[in-house]
Coordinates of N, CA and C and ligand atoms in Angstrom, one line a residue:
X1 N 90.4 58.8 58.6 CA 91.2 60.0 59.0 C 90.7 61.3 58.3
X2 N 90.3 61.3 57.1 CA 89.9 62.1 56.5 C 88.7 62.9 57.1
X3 N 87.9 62.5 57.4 CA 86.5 62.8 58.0 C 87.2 63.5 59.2
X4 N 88.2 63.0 60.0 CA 88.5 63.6 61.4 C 89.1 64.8 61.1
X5 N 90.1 64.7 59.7 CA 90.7 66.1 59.5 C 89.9 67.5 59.1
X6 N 88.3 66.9 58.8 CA 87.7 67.8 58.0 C 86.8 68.3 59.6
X7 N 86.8 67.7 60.2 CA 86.7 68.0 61.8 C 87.4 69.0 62.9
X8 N 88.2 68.6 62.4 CA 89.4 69.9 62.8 C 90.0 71.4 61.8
X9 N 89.1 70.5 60.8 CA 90.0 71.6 59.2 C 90.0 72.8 59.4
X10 N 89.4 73.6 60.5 CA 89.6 75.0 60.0 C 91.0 75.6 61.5
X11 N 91.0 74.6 62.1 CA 92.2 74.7 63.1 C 93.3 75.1 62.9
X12 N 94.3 76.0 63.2 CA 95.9 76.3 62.6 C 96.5 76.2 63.7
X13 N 95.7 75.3 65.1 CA 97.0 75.7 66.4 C 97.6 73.6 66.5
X14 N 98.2 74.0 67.5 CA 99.0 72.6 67.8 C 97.3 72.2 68.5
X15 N 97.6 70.5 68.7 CA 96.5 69.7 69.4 C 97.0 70.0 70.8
X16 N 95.5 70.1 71.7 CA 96.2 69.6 73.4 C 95.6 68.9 73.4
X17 N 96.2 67.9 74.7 CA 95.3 66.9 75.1 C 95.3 66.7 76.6
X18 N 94.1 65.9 76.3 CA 93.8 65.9 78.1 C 93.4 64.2 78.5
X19 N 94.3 63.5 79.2 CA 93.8 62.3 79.3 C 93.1 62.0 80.8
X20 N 92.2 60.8 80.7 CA 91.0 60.2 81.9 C 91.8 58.9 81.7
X21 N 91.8 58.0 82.8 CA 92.0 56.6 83.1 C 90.3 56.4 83.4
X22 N 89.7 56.0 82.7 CA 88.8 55.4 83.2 C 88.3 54.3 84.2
X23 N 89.6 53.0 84.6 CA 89.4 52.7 85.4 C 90.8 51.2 85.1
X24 N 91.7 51.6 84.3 CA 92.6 50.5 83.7 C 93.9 50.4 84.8
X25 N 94.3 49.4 84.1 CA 95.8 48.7 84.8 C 96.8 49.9 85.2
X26 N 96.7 50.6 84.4 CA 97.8 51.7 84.5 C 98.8 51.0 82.8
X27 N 99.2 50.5 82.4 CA 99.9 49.6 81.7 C 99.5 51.3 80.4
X28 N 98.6 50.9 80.2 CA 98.2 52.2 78.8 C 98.5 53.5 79.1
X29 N 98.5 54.1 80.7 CA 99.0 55.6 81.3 C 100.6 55.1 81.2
X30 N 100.9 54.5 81.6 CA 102.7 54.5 81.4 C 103.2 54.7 79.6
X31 N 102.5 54.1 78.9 CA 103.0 54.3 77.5 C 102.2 55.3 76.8
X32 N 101.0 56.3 77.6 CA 100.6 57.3 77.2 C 102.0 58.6 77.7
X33 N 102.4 58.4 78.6 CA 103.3 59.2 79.6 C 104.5 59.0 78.6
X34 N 105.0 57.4 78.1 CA 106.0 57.9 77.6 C 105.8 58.3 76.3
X35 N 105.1 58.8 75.1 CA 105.0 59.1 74.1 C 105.5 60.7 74.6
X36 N 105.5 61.4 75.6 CA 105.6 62.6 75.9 C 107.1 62.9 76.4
X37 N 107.9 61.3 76.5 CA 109.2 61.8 76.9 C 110.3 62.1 76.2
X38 N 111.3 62.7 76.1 CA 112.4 63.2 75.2 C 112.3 61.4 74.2
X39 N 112.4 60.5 74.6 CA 112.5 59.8 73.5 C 111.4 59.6 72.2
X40 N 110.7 59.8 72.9 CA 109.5 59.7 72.1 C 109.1 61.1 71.4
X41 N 108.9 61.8 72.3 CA 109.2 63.5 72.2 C 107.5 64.2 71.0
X42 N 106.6 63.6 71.7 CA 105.7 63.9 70.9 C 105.3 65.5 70.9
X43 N 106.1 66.0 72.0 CA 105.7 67.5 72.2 C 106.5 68.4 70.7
X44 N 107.7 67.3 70.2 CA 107.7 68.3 68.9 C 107.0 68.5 67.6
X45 N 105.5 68.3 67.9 CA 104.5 68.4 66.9 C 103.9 69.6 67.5
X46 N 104.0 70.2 68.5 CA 103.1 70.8 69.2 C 102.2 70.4 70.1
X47 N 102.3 69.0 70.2 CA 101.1 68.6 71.4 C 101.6 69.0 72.8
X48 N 100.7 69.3 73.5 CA 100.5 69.8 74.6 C 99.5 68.8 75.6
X49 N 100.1 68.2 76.9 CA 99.3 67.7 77.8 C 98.7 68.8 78.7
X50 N 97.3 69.0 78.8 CA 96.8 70.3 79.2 C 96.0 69.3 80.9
X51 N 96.3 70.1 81.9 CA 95.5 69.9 83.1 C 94.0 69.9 83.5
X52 N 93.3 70.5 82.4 CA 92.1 70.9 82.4 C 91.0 70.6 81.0
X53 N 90.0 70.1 80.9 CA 89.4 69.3 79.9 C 89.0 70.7 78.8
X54 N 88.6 72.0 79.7 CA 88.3 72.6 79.1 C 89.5 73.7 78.3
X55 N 90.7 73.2 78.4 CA 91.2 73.8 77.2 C 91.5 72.9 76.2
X56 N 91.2 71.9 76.2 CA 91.8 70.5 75.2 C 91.1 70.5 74.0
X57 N 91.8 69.8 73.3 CA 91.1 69.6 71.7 C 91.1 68.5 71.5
X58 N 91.6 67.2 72.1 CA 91.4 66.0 72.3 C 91.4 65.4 73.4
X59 N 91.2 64.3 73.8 CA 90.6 63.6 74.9 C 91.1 62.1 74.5
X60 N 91.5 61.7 75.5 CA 93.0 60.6 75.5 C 91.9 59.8 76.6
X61 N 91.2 58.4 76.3 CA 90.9 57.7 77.1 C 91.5 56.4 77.2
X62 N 92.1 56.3 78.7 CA 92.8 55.0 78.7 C 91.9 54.0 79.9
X63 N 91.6 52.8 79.7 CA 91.3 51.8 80.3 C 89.7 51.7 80.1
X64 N 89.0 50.3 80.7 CA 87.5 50.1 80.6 C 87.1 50.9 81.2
X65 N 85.6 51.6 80.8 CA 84.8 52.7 82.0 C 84.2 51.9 83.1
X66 N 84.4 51.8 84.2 CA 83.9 51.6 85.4 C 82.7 52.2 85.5
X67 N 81.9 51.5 86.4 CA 80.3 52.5 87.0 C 80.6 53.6 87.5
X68 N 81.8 53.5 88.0 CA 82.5 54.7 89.3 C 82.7 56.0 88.2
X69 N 83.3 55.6 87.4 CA 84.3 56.5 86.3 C 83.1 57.0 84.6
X70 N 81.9 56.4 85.1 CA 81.5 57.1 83.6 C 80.8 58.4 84.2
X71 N 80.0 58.8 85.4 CA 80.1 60.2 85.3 C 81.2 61.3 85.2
X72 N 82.4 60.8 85.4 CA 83.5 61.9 85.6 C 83.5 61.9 83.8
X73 N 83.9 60.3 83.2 CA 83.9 60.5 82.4 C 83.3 61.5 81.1
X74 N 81.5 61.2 81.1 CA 80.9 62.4 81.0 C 80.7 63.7 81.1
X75 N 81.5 64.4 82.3 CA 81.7 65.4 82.7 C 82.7 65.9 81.5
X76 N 83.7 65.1 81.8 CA 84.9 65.6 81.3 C 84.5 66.0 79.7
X77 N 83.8 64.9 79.0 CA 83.4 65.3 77.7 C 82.8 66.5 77.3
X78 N 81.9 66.6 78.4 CA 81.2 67.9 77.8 C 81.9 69.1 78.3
X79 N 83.4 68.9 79.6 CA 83.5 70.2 79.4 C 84.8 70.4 78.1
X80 N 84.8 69.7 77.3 CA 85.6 70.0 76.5 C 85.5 70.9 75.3
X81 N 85.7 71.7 74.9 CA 84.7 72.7 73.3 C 84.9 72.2 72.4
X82 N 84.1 72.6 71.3 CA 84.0 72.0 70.0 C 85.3 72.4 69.3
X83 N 85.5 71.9 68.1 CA 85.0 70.6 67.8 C 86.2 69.5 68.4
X84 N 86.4 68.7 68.9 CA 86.8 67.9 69.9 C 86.5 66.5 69.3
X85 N 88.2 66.1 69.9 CA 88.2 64.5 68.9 C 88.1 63.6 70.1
X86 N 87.8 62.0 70.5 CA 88.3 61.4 71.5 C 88.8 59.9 71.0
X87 N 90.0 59.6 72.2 CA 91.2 58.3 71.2 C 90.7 57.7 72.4
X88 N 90.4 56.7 72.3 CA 90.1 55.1 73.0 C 91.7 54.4 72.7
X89 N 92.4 54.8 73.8 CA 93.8 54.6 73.3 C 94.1 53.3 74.6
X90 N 93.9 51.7 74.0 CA 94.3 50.6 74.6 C 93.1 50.0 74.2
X91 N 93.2 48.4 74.7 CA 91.9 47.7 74.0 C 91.1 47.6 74.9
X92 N 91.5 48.0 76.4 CA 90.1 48.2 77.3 C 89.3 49.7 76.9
X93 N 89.9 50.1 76.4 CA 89.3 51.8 76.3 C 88.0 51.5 75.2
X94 N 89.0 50.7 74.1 CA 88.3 50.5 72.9 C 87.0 49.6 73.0
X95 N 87.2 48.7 73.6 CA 86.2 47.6 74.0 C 85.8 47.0 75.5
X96 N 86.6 47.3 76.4 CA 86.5 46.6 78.0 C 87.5 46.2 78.0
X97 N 87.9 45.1 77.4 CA 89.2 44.1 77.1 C 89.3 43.2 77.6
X98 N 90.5 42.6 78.7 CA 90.1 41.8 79.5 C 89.2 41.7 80.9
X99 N 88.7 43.3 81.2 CA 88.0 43.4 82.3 C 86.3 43.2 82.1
X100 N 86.2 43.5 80.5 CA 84.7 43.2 80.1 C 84.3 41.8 80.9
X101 N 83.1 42.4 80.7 CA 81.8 41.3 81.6 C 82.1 41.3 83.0
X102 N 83.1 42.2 83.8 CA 82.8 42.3 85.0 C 81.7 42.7 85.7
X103 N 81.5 42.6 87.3 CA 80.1 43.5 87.4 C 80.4 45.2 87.8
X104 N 81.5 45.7 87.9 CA 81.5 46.9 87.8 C 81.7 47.7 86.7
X105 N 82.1 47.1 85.6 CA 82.5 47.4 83.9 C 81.6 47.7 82.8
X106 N 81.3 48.8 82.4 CA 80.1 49.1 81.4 C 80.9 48.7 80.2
X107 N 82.4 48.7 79.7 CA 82.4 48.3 78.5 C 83.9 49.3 78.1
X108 N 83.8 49.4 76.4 CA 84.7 50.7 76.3 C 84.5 52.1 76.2
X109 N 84.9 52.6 75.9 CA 84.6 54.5 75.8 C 83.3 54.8 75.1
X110 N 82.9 53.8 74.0 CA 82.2 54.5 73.4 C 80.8 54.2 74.4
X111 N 80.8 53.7 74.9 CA 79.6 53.8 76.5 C 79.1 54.0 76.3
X112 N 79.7 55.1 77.2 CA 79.9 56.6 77.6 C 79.6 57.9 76.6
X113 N 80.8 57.8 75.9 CA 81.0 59.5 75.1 C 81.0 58.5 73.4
X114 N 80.6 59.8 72.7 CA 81.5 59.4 71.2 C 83.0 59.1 70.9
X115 N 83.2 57.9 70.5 CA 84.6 57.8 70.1 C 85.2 57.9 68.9
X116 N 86.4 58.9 68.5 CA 86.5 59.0 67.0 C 87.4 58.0 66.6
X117 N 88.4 58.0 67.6 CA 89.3 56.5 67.2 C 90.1 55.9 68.2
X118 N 89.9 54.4 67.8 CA 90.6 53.4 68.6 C 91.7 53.1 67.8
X119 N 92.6 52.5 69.1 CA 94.0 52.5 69.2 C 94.4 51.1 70.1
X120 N 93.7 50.0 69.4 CA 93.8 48.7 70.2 C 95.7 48.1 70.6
X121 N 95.6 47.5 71.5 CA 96.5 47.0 71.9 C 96.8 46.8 73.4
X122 N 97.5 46.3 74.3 CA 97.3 45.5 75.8 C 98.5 45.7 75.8
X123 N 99.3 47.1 76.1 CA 99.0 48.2 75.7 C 99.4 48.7 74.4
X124 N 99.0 49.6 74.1 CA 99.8 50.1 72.5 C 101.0 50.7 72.8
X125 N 101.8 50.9 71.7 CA 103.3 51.4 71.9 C 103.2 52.9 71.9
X126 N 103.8 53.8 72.3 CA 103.9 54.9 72.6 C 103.9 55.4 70.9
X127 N 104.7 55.1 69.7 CA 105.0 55.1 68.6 C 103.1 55.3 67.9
X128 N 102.2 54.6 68.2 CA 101.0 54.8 67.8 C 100.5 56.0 68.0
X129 N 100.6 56.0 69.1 CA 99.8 57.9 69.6 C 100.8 58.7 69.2
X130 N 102.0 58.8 68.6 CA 102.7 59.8 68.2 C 102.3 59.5 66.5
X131 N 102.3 58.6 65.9 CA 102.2 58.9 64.6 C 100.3 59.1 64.6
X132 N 100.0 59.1 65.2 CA 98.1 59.4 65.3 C 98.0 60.5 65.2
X133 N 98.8 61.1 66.3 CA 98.3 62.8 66.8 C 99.3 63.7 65.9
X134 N 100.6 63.0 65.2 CA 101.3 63.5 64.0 C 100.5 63.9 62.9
X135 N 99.7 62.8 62.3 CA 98.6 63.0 61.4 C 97.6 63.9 61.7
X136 N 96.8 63.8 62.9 CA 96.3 65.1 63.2 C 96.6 66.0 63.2
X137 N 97.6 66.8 63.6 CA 98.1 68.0 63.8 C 98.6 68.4 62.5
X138 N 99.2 67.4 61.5 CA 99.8 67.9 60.3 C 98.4 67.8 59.2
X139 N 97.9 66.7 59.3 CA 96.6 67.2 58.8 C 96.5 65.8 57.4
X140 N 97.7 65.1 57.0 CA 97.7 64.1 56.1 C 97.7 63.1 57.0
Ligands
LIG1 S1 94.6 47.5 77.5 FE1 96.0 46.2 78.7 S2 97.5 47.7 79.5 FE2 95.7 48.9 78.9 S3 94.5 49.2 80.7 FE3 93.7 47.3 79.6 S4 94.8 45.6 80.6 FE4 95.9 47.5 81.1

């Protein structure tokens, strides 16, 4: 975490983020969606789900990359600006998971793009990406 904070260290705004399904269940977009709802309420850190890659400061990947899904994938990476973190948020993102060794499945995020951190779980709890991007944003 430390290395990530010194990656953002000279930062003073809230994180946004912008998430890609790379090609998953949906299972990890439902508990990415609810970390954003009044119960979870991750927006009172200041995070922001932003519509467009190029205003984001982080990059939220959920599910295995498909053949279909790693140029968008790519795309999306580079239109994002420096310095830019990316969460491999579920265990297909992180690794394939159960869809590895398919024949349309290249694997997990890190493929593709650089991954700064994984967030394993089938799915993880909404509670993870809030205390993740809490740490981020506050910076401990
Ligand atoms: S980690 Fe589980 S819930 Fe998430 S996309 Fe893969 S199979 Fe679906």
């Amino acid at each position: 975490m430390t290395s990530i904070n010194s990656k953002l260290g000279f930062r003073k705004k809230s994180l946004w983020v912008y998430h890609f399904n790379s090609g998953g269940c949906n299972g990890c977009d439902i508990e990415f969606v609810a970390s954003l709802t009044p119960r979870f309420d991750l927006e009172r850190y200041g995070v922001q789900l932003v519509p467009s890659p190029r205003h984001a400061d982080v990059l939220v990947v959920t599910g295995p990359v498909t053949k279909n899904s790693e140029g968008a994938l790519k795309t999306i990476y580079d239109q994002i600006p420096e310095p830019k973190i990316v969460i491999a948020f579920g265990t297909c993102a992180c690794s394939g998971g159960v869809f590895n060794n398919c024949y349309n499945i290249l694997g997990g995020a890190d493929k593709v793009v650089p991954v700064d951190i994984k967030v394993p779980g089938c799915p993880p709890k909404p509670e993870a990406l809030v205390e993740l991007l809490k740490k981020l944003t506050l910076g401990d």
